[in-house]
Coordinates of C-alpha atoms in Angstrom, one line a residue:
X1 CA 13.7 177.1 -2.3
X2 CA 14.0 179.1 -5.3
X3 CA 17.1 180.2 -7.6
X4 CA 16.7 182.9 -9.7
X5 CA 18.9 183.4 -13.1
X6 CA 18.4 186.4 -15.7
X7 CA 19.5 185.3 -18.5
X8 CA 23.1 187.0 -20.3
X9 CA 24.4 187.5 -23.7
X10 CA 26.7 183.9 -23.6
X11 CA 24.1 182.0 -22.8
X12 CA 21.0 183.1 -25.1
X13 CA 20.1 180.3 -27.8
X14 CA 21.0 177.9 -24.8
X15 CA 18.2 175.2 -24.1
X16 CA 17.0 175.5 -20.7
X17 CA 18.0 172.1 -19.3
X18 CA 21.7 172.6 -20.9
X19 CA 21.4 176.0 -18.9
X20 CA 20.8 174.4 -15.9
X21 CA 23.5 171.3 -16.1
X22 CA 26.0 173.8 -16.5
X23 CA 25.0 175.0 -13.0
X24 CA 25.4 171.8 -11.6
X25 CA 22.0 171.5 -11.2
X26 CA 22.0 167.7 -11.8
X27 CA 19.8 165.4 -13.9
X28 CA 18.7 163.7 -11.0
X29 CA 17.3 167.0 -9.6
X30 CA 15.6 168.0 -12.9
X31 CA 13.7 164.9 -12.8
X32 CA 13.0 165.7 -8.9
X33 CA 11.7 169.3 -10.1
X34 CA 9.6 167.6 -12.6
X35 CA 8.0 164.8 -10.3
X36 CA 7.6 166.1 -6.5
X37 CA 6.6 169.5 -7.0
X38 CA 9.1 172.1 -8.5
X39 CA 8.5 174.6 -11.4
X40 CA 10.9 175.9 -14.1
X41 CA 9.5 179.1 -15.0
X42 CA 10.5 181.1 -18.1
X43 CA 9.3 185.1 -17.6
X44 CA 6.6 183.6 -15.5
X45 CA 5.9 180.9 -17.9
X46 CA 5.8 177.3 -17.3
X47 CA 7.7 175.6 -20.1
X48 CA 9.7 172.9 -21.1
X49 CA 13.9 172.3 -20.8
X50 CA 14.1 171.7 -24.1
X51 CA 13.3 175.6 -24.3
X52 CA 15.4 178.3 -25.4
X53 CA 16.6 181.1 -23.5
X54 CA 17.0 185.0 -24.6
X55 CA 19.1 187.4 -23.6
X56 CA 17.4 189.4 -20.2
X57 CA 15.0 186.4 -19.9
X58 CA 14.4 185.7 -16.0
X59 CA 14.4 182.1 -15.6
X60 CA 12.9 180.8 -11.8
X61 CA 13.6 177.0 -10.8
X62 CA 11.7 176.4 -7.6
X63 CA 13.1 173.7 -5.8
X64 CA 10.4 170.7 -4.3
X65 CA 10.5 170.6 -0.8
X66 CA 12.8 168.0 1.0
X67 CA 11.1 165.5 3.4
X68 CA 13.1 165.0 6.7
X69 CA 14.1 161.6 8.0
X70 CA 11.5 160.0 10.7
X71 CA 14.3 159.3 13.0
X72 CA 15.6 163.3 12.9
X73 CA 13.1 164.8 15.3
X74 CA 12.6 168.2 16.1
X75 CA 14.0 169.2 19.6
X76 CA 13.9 172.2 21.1
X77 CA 17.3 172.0 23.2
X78 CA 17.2 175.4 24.9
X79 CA 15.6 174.1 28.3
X80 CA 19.1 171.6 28.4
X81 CA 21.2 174.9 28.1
X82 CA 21.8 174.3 24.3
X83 CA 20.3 177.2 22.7
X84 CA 20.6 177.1 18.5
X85 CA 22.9 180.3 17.9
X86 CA 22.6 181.6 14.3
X87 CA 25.2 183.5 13.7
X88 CA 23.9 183.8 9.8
X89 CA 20.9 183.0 8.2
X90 CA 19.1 183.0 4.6
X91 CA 17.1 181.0 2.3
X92 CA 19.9 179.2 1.3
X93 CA 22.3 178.1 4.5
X94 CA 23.1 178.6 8.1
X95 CA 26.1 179.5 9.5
X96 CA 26.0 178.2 13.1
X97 CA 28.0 178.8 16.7
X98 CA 27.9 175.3 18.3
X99 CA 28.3 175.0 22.0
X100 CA 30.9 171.9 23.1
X101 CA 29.0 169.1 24.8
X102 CA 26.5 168.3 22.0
X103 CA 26.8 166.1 19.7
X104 CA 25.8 167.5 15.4
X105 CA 24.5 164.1 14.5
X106 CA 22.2 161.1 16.1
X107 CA 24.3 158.3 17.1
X108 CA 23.6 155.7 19.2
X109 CA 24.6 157.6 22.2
X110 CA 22.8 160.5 21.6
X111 CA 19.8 159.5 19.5
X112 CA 17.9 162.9 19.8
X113 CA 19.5 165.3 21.5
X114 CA 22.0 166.5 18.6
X115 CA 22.7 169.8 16.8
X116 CA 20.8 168.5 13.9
X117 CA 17.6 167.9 16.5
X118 CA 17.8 171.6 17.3
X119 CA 17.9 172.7 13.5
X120 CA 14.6 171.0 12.7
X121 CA 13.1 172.4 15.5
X122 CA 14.3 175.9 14.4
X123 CA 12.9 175.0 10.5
X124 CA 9.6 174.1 12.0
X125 CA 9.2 177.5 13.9
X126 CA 9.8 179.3 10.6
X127 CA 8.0 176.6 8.7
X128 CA 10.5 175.4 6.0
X129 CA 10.4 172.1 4.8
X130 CA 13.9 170.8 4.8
X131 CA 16.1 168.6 6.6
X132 CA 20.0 169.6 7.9
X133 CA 23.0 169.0 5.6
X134 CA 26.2 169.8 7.7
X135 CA 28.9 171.4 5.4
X136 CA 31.3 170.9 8.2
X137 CA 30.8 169.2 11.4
X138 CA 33.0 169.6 14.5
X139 CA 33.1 166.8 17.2
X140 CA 31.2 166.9 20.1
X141 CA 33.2 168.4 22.3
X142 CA 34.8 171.2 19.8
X143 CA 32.8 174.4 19.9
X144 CA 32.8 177.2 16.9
X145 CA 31.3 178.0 13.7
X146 CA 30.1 175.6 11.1
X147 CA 28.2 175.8 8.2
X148 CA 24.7 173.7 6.9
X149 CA 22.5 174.0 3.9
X150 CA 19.1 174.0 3.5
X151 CA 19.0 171.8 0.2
X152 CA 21.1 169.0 -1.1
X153 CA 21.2 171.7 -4.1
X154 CA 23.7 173.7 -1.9
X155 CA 25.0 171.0 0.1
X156 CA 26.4 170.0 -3.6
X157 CA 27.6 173.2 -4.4
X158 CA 29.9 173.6 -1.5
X159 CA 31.0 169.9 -1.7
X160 CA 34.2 171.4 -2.6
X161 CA 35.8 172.1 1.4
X162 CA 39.0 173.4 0.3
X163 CA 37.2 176.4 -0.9
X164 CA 36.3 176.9 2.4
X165 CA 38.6 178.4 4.8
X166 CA 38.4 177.1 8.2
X167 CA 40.4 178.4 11.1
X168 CA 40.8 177.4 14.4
X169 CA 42.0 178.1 17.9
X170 CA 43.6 175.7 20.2
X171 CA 45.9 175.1 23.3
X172 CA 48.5 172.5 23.2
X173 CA 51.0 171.5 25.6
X174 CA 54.6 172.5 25.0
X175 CA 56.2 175.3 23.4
X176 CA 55.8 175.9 19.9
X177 CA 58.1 177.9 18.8
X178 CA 57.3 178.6 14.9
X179 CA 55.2 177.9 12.2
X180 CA 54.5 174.5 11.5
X181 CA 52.5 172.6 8.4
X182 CA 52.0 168.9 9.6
X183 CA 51.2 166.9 6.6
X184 CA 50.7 163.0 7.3
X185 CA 48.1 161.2 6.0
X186 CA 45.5 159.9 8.7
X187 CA 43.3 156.6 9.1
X188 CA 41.6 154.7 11.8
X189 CA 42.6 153.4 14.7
X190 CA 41.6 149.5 14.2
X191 CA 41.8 148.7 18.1
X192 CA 39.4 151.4 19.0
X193 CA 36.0 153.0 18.1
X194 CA 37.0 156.2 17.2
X195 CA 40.3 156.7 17.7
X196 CA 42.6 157.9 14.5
X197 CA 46.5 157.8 13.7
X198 CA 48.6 159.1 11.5
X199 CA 50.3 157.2 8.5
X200 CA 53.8 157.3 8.9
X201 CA 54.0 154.3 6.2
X202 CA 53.9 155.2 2.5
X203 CA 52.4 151.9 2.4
X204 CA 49.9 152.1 4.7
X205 CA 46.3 152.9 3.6
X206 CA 45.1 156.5 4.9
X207 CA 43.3 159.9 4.0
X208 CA 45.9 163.0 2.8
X209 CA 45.5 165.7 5.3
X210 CA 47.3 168.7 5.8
X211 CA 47.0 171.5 8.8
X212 CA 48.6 175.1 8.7
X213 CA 49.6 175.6 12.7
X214 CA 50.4 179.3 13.9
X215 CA 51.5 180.3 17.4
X216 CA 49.7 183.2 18.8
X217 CA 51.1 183.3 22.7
X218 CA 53.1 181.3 24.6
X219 CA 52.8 180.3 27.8
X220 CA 54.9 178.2 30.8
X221 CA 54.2 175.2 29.3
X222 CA 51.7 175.6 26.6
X223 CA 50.8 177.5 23.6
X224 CA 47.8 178.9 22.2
X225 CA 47.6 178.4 18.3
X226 CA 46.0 179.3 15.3
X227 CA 44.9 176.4 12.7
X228 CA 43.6 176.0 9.5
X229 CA 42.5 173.1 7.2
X230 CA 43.4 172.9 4.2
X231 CA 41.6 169.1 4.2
X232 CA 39.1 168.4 6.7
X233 CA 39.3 164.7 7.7
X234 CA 38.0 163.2 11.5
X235 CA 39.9 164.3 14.3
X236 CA 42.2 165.9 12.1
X237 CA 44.1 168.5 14.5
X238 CA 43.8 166.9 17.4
X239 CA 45.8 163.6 15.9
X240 CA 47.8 166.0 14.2
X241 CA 49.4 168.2 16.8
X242 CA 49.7 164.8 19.1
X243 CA 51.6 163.3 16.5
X244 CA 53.9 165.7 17.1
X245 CA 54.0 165.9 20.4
X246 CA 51.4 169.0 21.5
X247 CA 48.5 167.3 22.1
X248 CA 45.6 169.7 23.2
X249 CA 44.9 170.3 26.6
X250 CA 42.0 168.4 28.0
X251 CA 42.3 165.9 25.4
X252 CA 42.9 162.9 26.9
X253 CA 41.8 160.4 23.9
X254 CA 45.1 162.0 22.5
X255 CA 47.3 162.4 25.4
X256 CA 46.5 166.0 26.8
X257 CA 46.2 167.0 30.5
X258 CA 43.2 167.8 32.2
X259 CA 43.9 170.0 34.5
X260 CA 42.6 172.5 32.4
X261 CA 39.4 171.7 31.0
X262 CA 37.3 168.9 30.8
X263 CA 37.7 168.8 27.1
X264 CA 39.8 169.4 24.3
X265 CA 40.3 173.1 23.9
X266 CA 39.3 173.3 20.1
X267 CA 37.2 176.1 18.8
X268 CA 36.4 177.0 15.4
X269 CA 36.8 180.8 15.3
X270 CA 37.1 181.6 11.6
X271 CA 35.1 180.7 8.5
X272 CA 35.7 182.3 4.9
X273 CA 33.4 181.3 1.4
X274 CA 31.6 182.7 -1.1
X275 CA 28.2 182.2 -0.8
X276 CA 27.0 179.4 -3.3
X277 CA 24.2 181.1 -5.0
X278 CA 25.1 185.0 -4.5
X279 CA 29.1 184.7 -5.1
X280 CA 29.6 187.3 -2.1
X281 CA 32.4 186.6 0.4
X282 CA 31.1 186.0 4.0
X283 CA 33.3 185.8 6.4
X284 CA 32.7 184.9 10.1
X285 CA 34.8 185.3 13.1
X286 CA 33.6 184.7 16.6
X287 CA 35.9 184.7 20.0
X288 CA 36.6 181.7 21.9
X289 CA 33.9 179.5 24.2
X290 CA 33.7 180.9 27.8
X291 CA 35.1 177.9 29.4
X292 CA 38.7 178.2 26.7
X293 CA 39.0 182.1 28.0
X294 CA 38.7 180.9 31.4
X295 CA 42.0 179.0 30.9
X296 CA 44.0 181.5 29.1
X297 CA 43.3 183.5 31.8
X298 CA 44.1 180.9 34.5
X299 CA 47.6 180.3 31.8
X300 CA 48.4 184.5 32.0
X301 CA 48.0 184.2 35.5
X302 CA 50.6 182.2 36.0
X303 CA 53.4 183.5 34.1
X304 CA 52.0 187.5 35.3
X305 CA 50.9 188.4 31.5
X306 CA 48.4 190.7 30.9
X307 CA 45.3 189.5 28.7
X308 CA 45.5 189.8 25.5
X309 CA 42.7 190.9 23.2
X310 CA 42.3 188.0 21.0
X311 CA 39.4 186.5 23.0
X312 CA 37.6 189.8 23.7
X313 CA 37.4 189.3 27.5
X314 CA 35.3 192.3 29.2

């Protein structure tokens, strides 16, 4: 990976590895650069950090190559009816549409058939030497957007998740009537394995976490909604919206029905950042999974609506 930086008035006089700190290009990294392979060169120039830059110099930092983790195998998923859909790609990140049903890590359920598997079979086809650092991650069963880097370089940069804005759609049971920000502080569940709660004890240890909630239709007896995170802890709408009372639909860890779905219907539909290196805004928006449509459909039905275009149905 390389990052490119022409060099501007405010900054000539600068030594090259005070140029570089300020870009949070860590000490740690520098001595990476130095020792597995990178280059810092200076108009083409190999040179030292204790350099100084001019004005309309082009300084190039070429990052070393990161070495991927024995146990994270590539695995080309396609043949299991997981196909790897990039919805963006460059040198720097990946913004991904995951299917529900697969898992974005190895656990000890799914030791090789994960997201991450996938990715590093998708970096070996184009040949870059890297391993997968998630951004976001969405549980297993969630579908939607979410974003990895291709260097812990980036992954640093965009450390930072409230700069992110993440946007979901999901259908709880229950009226909704209005807008609605649920802010309670979430922890684990001590009796189970991965269960969370919410902290309704100021003295209680837990993680802040906050959720926007919008209403978009109404149904009989659900409602489909909009959310977005302004924190981004584990489970963090679906223990939300139970918590007060609208658990999602096919989420049965949290109280929904499943007459549904056979899974929580939880899609991430929006993402919004600038891009760490560039500073352009992307922004992604993609409709709802197949198998969500199917039960707003089956919900319109019911009550004799008429679709609505949110999910782009043809």
């Amino acid at each position: 990976m390389e990052l490119m930086y022409t060099i501007k008035e405010q900054d000539a006089g600068k030594n090259i590895k005070t140029f570089l700190l300020e870009r949070n290009i860590s000490r740690k990294l520098l001595i990476s650069i130095k020792h597995r392979g990178g280059t810092v060169l200076l108009n083409e120039k190999c040179v030292r950090l204790v350099d100084r830059l001019s004005e309309q110099d082009v300084l190039i930092v070429k990052l070393p190559d990161e070495i991927p983790s024995d146990n994270l195998s590539p695995q080309n998923l396609e043949t299991l009816g997981f196909p790897l859909q990039i919805v963006y790609e460059d040198d720097f990140l990946l913004v991904i549409n995951k299917q529900h049903g697969i898992a974005c890590i190895p656990n000890m359920r799914y030791k090789n058939l994960t997201l991450a598997n996938s990715i590093m079979h998708h970096y070996k086809k184009i040949n870059q030497q890297t391993t997968v650092h998630f951004i976001n991650r969405l549980d297993k069963d969630t579908s939607g957007l979410l974003i990895v880097a291709k260097n812990r370089y980036i992954h640093h940069l965009m450390n930072d998740k409230t700069k992110i804005k993440r946007k979901y759609l999901a259908i709880v049971e229950h009226t909704i009537a209005k807008n609605i920000t649920i802010e309670h502080a979430i922890k684990r569940d001590e009796t189970h394995p991965v269960k969370r709660l919410v902290v309704r004890d100021e003295h209680e240890n837990g993680k802040s976490a906050t959720t926007i909630v919008t209403p978009k239709e109404w149904y009989q007896q659900h409602t489909l909604v909009e959310c977005e995170l302004l924190t981004g802890r584990t489970h963090q709408i679906r223990v939300h919206l139970s918590s007060i009372g609208h658990p999602l639909i096919g989420d049965s860890l949290y109280g929904g029905g499943v007459n549904y779905i056979n899974r929580q219907a939880l899609h991430s539909y929006k993402l919004q950042f600038k891009h760490p290196i560039t500073n352009q805004l992307l922004k992604f928006e993609i409709p709802a999974a197949h198998d969500m449509k199917q039960v707003i459909l089956q919900l319109e039905k019911l009550q004799g609506q008429v679709h609505n275009t949110l999910f782009q149905i043809t």
